[in-house]
Coordinates of C-alpha atoms in Angstrom, one line a residue:
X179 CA 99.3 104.6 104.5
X180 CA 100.8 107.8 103.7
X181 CA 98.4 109.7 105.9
X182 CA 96.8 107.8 108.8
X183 CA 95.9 104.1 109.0
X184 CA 92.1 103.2 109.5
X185 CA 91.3 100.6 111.8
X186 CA 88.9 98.1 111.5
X187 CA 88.1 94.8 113.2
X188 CA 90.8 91.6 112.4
X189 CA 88.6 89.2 110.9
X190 CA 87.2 91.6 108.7
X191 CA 90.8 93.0 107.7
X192 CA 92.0 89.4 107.1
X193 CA 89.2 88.6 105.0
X194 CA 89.7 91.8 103.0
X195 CA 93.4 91.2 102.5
X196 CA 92.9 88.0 101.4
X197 CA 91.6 88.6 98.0
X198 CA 93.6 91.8 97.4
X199 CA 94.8 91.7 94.0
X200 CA 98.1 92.8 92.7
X201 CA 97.5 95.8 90.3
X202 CA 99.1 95.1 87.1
X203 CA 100.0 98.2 85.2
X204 CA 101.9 99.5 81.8
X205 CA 104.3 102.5 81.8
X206 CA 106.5 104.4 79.0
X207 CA 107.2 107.8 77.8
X208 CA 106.4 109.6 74.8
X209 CA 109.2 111.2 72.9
X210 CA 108.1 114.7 74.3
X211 CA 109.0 113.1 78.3
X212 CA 105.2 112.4 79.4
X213 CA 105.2 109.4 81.5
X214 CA 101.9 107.3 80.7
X215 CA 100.6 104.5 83.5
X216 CA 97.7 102.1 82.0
X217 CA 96.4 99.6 84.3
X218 CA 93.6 98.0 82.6
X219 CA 90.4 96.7 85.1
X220 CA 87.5 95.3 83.3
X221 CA 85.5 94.7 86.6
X222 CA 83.5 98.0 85.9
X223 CA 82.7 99.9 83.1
X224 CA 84.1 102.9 83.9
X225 CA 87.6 104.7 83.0
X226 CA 89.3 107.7 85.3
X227 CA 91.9 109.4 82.8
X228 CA 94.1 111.8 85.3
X229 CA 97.1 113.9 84.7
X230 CA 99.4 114.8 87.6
X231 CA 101.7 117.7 87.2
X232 CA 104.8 118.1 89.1
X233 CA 104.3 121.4 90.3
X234 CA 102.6 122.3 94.1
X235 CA 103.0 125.1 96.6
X236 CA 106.5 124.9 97.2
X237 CA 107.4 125.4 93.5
X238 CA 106.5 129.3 94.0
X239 CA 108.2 132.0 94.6
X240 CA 107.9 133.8 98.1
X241 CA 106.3 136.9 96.6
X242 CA 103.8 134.7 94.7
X243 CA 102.3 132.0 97.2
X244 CA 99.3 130.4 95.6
X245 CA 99.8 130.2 92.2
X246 CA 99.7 126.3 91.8
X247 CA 96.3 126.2 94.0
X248 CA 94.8 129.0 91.5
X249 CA 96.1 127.3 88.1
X250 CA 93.7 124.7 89.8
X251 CA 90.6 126.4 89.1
X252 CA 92.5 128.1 86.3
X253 CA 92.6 125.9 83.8
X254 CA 88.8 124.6 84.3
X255 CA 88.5 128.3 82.3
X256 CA 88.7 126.8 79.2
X257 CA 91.2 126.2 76.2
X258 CA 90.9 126.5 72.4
X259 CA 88.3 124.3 71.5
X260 CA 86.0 123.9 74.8
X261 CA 84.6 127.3 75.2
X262 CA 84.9 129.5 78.9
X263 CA 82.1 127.7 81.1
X264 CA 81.7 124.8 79.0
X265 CA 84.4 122.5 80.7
X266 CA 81.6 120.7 83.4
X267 CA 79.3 120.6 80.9
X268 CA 80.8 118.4 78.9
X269 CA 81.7 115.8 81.7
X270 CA 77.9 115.6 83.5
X271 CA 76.3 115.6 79.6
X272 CA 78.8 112.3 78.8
X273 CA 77.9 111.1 81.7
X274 CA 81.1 111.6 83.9
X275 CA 82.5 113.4 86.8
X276 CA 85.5 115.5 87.4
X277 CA 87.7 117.2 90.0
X278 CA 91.3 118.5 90.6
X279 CA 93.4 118.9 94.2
X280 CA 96.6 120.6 94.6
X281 CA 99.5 119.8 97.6
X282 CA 102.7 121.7 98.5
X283 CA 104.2 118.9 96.0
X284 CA 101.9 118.3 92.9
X285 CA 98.4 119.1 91.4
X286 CA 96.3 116.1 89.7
X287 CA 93.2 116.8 87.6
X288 CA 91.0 113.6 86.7
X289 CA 87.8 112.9 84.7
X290 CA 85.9 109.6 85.4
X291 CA 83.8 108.3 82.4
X292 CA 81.4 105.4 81.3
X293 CA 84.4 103.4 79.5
X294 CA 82.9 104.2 76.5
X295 CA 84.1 107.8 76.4
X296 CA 87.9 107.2 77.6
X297 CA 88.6 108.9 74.4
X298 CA 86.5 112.1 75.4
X299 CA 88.5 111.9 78.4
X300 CA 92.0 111.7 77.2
X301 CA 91.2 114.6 74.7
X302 CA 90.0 117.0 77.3
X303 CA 93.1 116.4 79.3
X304 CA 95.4 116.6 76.4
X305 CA 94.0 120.5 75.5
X306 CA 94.0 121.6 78.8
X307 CA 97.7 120.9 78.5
X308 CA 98.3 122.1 75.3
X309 CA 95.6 124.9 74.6
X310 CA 94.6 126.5 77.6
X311 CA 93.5 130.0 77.4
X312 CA 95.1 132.0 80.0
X313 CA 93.4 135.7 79.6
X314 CA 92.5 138.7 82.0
X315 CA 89.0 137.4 82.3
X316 CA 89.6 133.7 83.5
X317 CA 92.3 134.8 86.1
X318 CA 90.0 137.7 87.6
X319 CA 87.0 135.4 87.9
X320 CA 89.3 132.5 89.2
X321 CA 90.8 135.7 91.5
X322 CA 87.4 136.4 93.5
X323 CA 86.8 131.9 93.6
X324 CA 90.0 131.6 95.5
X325 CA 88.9 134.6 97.3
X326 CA 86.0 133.0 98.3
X327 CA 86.9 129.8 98.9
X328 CA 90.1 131.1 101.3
X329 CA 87.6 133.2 103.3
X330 CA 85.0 130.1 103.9
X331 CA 87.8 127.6 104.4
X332 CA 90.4 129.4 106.5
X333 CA 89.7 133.0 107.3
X334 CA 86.0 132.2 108.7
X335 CA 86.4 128.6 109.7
X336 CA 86.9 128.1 113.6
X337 CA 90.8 126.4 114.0
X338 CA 90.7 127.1 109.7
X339 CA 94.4 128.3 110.6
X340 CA 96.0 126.0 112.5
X341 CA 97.6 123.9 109.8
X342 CA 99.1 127.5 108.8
X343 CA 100.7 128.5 112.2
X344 CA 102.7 124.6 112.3
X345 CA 103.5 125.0 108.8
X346 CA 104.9 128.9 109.9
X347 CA 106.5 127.7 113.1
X348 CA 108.3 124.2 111.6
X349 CA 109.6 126.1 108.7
X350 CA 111.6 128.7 108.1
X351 CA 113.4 128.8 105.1
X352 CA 111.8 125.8 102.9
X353 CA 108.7 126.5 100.7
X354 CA 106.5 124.3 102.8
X355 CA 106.6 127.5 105.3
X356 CA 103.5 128.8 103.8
X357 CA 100.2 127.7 102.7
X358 CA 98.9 125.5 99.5
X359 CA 96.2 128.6 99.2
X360 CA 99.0 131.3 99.6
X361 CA 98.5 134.8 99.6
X362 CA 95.6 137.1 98.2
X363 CA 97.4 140.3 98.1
X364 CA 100.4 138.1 95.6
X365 CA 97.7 137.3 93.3
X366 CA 96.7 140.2 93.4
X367 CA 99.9 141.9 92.4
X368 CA 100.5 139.2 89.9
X369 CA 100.2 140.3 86.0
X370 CA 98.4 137.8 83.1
X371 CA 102.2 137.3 81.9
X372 CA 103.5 135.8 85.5
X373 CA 101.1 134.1 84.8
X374 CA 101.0 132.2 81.5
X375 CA 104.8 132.3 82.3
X376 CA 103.7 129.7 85.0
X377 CA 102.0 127.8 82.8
X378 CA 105.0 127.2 80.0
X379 CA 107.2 126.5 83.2
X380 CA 105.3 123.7 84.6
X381 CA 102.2 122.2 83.2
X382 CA 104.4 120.7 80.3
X383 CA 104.7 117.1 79.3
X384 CA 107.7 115.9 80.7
X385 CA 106.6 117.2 84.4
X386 CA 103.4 115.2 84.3
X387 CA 102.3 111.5 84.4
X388 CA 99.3 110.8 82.8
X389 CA 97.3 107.9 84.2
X390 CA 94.4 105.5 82.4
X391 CA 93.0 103.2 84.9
X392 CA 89.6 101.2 84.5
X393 CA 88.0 99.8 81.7
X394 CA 89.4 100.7 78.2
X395 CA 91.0 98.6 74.5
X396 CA 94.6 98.6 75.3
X397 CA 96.0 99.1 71.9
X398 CA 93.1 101.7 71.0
X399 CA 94.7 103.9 73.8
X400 CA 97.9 103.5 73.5
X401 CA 97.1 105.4 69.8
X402 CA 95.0 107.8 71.4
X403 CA 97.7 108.9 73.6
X404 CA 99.9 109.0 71.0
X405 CA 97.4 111.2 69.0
X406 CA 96.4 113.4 71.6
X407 CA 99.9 114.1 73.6
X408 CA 102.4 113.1 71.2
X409 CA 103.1 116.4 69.5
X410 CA 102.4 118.5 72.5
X411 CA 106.1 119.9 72.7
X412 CA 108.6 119.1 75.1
X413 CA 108.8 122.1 78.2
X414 CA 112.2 123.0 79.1
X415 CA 113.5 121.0 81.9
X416 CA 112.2 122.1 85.5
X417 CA 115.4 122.0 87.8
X418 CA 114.9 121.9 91.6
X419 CA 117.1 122.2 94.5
X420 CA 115.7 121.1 97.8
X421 CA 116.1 123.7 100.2
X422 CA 117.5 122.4 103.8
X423 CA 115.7 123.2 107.1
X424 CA 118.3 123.5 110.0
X425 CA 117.7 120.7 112.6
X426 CA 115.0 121.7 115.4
X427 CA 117.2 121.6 118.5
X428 CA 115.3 123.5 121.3
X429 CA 111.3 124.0 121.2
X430 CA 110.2 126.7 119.3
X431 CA 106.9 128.4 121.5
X432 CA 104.3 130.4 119.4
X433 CA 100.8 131.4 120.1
X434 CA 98.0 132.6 117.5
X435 CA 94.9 134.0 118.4
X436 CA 92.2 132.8 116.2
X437 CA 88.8 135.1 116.6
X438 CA 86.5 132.1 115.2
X439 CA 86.9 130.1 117.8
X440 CA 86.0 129.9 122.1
X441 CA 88.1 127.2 123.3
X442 CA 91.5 126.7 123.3
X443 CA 94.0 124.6 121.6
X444 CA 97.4 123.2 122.0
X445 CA 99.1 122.0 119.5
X446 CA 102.9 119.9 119.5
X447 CA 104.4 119.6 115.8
X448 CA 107.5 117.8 114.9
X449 CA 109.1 118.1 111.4
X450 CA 109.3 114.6 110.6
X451 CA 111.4 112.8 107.2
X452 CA 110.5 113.1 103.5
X453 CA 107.6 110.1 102.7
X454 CA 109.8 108.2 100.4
X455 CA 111.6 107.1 103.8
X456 CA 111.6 104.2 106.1
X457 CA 111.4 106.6 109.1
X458 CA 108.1 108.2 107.4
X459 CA 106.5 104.8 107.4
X460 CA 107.3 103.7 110.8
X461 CA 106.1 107.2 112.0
X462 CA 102.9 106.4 110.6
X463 CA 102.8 103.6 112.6
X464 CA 103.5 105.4 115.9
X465 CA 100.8 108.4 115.0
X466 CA 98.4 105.2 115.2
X467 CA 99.3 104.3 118.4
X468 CA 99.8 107.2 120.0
X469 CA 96.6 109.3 118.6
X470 CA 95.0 107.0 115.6
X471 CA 91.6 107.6 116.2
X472 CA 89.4 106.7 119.8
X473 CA 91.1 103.2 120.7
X474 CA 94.1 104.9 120.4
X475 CA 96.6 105.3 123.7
X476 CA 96.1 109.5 124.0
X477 CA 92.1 108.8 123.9
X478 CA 92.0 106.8 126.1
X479 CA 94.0 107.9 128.7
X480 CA 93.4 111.6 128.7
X481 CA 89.8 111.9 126.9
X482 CA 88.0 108.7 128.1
X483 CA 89.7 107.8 131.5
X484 CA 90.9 111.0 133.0
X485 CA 88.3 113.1 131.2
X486 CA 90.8 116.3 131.0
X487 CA 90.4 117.0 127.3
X488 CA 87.2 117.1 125.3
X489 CA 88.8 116.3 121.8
X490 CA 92.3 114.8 121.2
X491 CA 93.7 114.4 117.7
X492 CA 96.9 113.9 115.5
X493 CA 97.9 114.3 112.1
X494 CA 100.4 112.5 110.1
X495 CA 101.1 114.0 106.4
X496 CA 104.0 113.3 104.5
X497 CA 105.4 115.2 101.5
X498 CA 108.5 115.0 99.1
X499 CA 110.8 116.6 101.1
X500 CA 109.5 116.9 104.9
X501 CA 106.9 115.6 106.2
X502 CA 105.1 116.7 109.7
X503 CA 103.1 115.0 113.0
X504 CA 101.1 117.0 114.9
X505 CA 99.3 116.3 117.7
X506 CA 96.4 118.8 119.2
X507 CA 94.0 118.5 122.2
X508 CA 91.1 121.1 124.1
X509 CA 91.0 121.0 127.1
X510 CA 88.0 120.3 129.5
X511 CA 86.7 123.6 131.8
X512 CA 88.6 123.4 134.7
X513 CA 91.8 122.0 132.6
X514 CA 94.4 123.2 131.1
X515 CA 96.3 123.3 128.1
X516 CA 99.2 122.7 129.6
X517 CA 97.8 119.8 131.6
X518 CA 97.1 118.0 128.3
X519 CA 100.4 118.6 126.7
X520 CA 102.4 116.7 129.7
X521 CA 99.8 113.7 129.5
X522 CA 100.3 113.4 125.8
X523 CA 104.1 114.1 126.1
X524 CA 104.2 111.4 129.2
X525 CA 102.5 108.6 126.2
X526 CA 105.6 109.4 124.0
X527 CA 107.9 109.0 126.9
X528 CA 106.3 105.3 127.1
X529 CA 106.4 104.6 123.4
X530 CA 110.3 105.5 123.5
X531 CA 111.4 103.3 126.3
X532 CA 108.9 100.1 126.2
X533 CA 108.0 97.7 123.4
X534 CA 104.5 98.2 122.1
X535 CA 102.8 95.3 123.4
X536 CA 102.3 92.2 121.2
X537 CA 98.4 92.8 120.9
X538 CA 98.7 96.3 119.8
X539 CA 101.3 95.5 117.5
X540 CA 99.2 92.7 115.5
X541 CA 96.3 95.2 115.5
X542 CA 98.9 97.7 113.8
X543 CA 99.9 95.0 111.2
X544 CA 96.2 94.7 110.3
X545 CA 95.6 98.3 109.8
X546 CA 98.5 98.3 107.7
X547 CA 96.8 95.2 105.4
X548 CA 93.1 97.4 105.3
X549 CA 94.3 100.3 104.5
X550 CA 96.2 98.5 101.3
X551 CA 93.2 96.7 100.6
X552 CA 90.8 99.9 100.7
X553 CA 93.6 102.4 98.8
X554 CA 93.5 100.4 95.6
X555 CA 89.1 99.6 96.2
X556 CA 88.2 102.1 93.6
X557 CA 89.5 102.5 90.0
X558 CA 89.8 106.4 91.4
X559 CA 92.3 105.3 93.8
X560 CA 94.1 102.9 91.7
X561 CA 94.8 106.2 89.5
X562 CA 95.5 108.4 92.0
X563 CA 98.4 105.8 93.6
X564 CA 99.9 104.8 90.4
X565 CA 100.3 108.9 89.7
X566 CA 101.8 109.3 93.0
X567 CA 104.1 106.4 93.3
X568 CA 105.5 107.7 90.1
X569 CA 105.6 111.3 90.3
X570 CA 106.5 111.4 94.3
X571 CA 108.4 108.4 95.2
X572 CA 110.2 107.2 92.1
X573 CA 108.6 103.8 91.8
X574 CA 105.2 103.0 90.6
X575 CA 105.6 99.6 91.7
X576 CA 105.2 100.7 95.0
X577 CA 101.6 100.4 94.5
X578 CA 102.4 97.0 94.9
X579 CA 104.9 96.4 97.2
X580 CA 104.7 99.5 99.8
X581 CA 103.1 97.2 102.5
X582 CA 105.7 94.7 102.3
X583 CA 107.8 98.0 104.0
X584 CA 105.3 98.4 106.4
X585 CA 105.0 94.5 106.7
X586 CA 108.8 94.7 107.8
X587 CA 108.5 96.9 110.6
X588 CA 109.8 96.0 114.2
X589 CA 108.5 97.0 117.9
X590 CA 112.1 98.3 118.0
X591 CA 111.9 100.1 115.4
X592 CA 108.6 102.4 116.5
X593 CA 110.6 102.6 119.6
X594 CA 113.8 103.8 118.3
X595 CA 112.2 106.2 115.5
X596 CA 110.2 107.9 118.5
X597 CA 113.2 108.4 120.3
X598 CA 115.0 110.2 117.2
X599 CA 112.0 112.2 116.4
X600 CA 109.4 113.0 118.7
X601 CA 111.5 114.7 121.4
X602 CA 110.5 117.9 123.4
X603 CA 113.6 120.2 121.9
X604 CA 112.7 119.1 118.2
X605 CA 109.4 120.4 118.2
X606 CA 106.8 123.5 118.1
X607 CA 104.4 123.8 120.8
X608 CA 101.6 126.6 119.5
X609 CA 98.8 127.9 121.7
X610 CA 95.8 128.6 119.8
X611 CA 93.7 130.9 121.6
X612 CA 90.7 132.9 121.3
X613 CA 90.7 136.3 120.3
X614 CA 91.1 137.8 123.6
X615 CA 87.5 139.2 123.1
X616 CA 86.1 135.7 122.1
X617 CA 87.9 133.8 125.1
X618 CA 85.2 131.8 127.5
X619 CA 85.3 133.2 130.6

């Protein structure tokens, strides 16, 4: 629910709901600050132990983007006692799988094991946070990954940018102005002590939660943890200010030229309220009317009925402190960009001043219910919530209880939150073009 809500049909949704299961979950702290979340499941024998750190994109400093995505692949490197290259090893010969993301907000590593090596799990996690080896070696071959990846995933990939122009254009002062990859030529400048500096700032103890979800003894655990974490020491405390973005009060016009691509693309994005909010939620809500997949009211009207646009979209991501709604379209030949942008703006007039009608609003309410139902299907995602409920939001529970919010929701409330937010002088409108040598003709 904090991205985009999936649609399915109602009677399947119903039946689905009806046998979710409240998760039922343990949390504490260790005397060095780390929060630990057990939620014990014996329904399959498997175990995901994950640590999220407090610590993404917008935690950097503006002349050294990307070091959170790069400590990412850093600390797969190695530590003191699992030798450089040895890390994946370990996890496919115990029978397990492993893999780590990183957001402007937080990174989260996670192992998934047969339940009968939850203690191989917890001990891996517990030295990559307190013996990782941070040397010249690890952050030049990590240098040429991230390299790599940000010339296959962005540089080279047609519309790869797009995501950084709105971020660009809706930001200016606040960290989420530049990308979760960041910028090659900062790593580049950066030295080995910037660093492990980095490191000792932020993948500490008491800015992590460690989560065990799945199938696992309880009080054999609960000394593991102790064991393993316990006398890692306590990281001084990390202090944050949120920066404030000005209020969007006239449309900000841009225009990138991408040379990967032939067609092109326009693009409105509103800066939209911090996820924790009310607003956030109902926002999610209106993204699924307006542009939530092919039944949704853009889609219709201007890909399938007026046939002006060959692909429609939206996206709806929410972060800690801003989130943002975007909605893009290409045009058909013999249309225009421009032509789109009116026919989507013309479906947010109508969301603003009439009532969604009492069909599409039950078929919102069970979206809401299968996308609770299918977040908390896997033992994966059970981890993953608990994490971020904690870590993000300031209430685990949530896990719980975050589609009774949703459940709350009015009509007049989509209606008045897209009045307040999705208005032409509160927004960026970015053309993304073709290289003018890679434009159809």
């Amino acid at each position: 629910m904090k991205k985009s809500i999936m649609a399915l049909g109602s009677l399947l949704v119903l039946g689905a709901a009806a046998h979710a299961q409240k998760v039922e979950f343990e949390e504490y702290n260790l005397d060095n600050g780390l929060h630990v979340i057990l939620q014990q499941d014996k329904s399959a024998p498997v175990t995901v132990t994950s640590v999220m750190y407090h610590v993404g994109s917008k935690d950097e400093q503006t002349d050294r983007t990307g070091f959170a995505h790069f400590f990412e692949h850093l600390l797969f490197e190695g530590t003191d006692n699992i030798k450089r290259g040895e890390w994946f090893k370990i996890v496919t010969a115990n029978g397990g799988n492993n893999n780590a993301n990183t957001t402007d907000d937080r990174t989260y590593y996670y192992e998934v094991f047969p339940s009968n090596n939850v203690e191989l799990g917890l001990w891996m996690e517990a030295e990559r946070m307190w013996h990782p080896v941070i040397n010249q070696i690890g952050v030049d071959t990590q240098n040429e990954v991230v390299k790599e990846e940000k010339r296959m995933r962005y540089d080279n990939s047609p519309y790869g940018q797009l995501m950084q122009e709105i971020k660009k254009g809706l930001f200016k002062t606040h960290p989420y102005r530049w990308t979760t990859i960041g910028s090659m030529d900062h790593l580049d400048a950066a030295t080995l002590a910037e660093f492990q500096a980095f490191n000792k700032k932020f993948y500490v103890p008491n800015n992590a939660v460690l989560t065990v979800a799945g199938d696992f003894d309880k009080a054999q655990v609960k000394k593991w943890v102790e064991q393993y974490y316990g006398h890692i020491p306590k990281g001084a405390a990390v202090t944050r200010t949120k920066i404030e973005e000005a209020p969007i009060t006239q449309t900000i016009h841009a225009t990138f030229e991408d040379p990967n691509i032939q067609l092109p693309m326009i693009v409105a994005a509103y800066r939209t309220p911090a996820m924790s909010t009310r607003d956030a939620r109902v926002l999610d809500l209106i993204s699924s009317v307006l542009s939530g997949g092919k039944s949704s009211r853009m889609y219709k009207k201007i890909v399938d009925e007026d046939k002006k646009a060959m692909q429609i979209g939206a996206g709806s991501y929410s972060e800690e402190d801003y989130g943002t709604y975007f909605v893009y379209g290409i045009p058909m030949p013999g249309h225009t960009p421009q032509e789109i942008l009116a026919d989507a703006d013309a479906e947010v007039v109508k969301i603003q001043t009439e009532l969604i009608s009492e069909r599409e609003f039950q078929k919102l309410k069970n979206e809401v219910e299968n996308q609770y139902v299918n977040s908390n299907a896997s033992v994966e995602g059970v981890a993953s919530n608990l994490s971020t409920f904690y870590l993000l939001y300031g209430d685990t529970n949530l896990i719980n209880t975050e589609v009774e919010i949703y459940r709350t929701i009015t009509r007049e409330e989509i209606r008045d939150v897209a009045k307040k937010y999705l208005n032409p002088n509160q927004r960026l409108i970015l053309d993304y073009v073709p290289a003018k040598d890679k434009a159809q003709n």
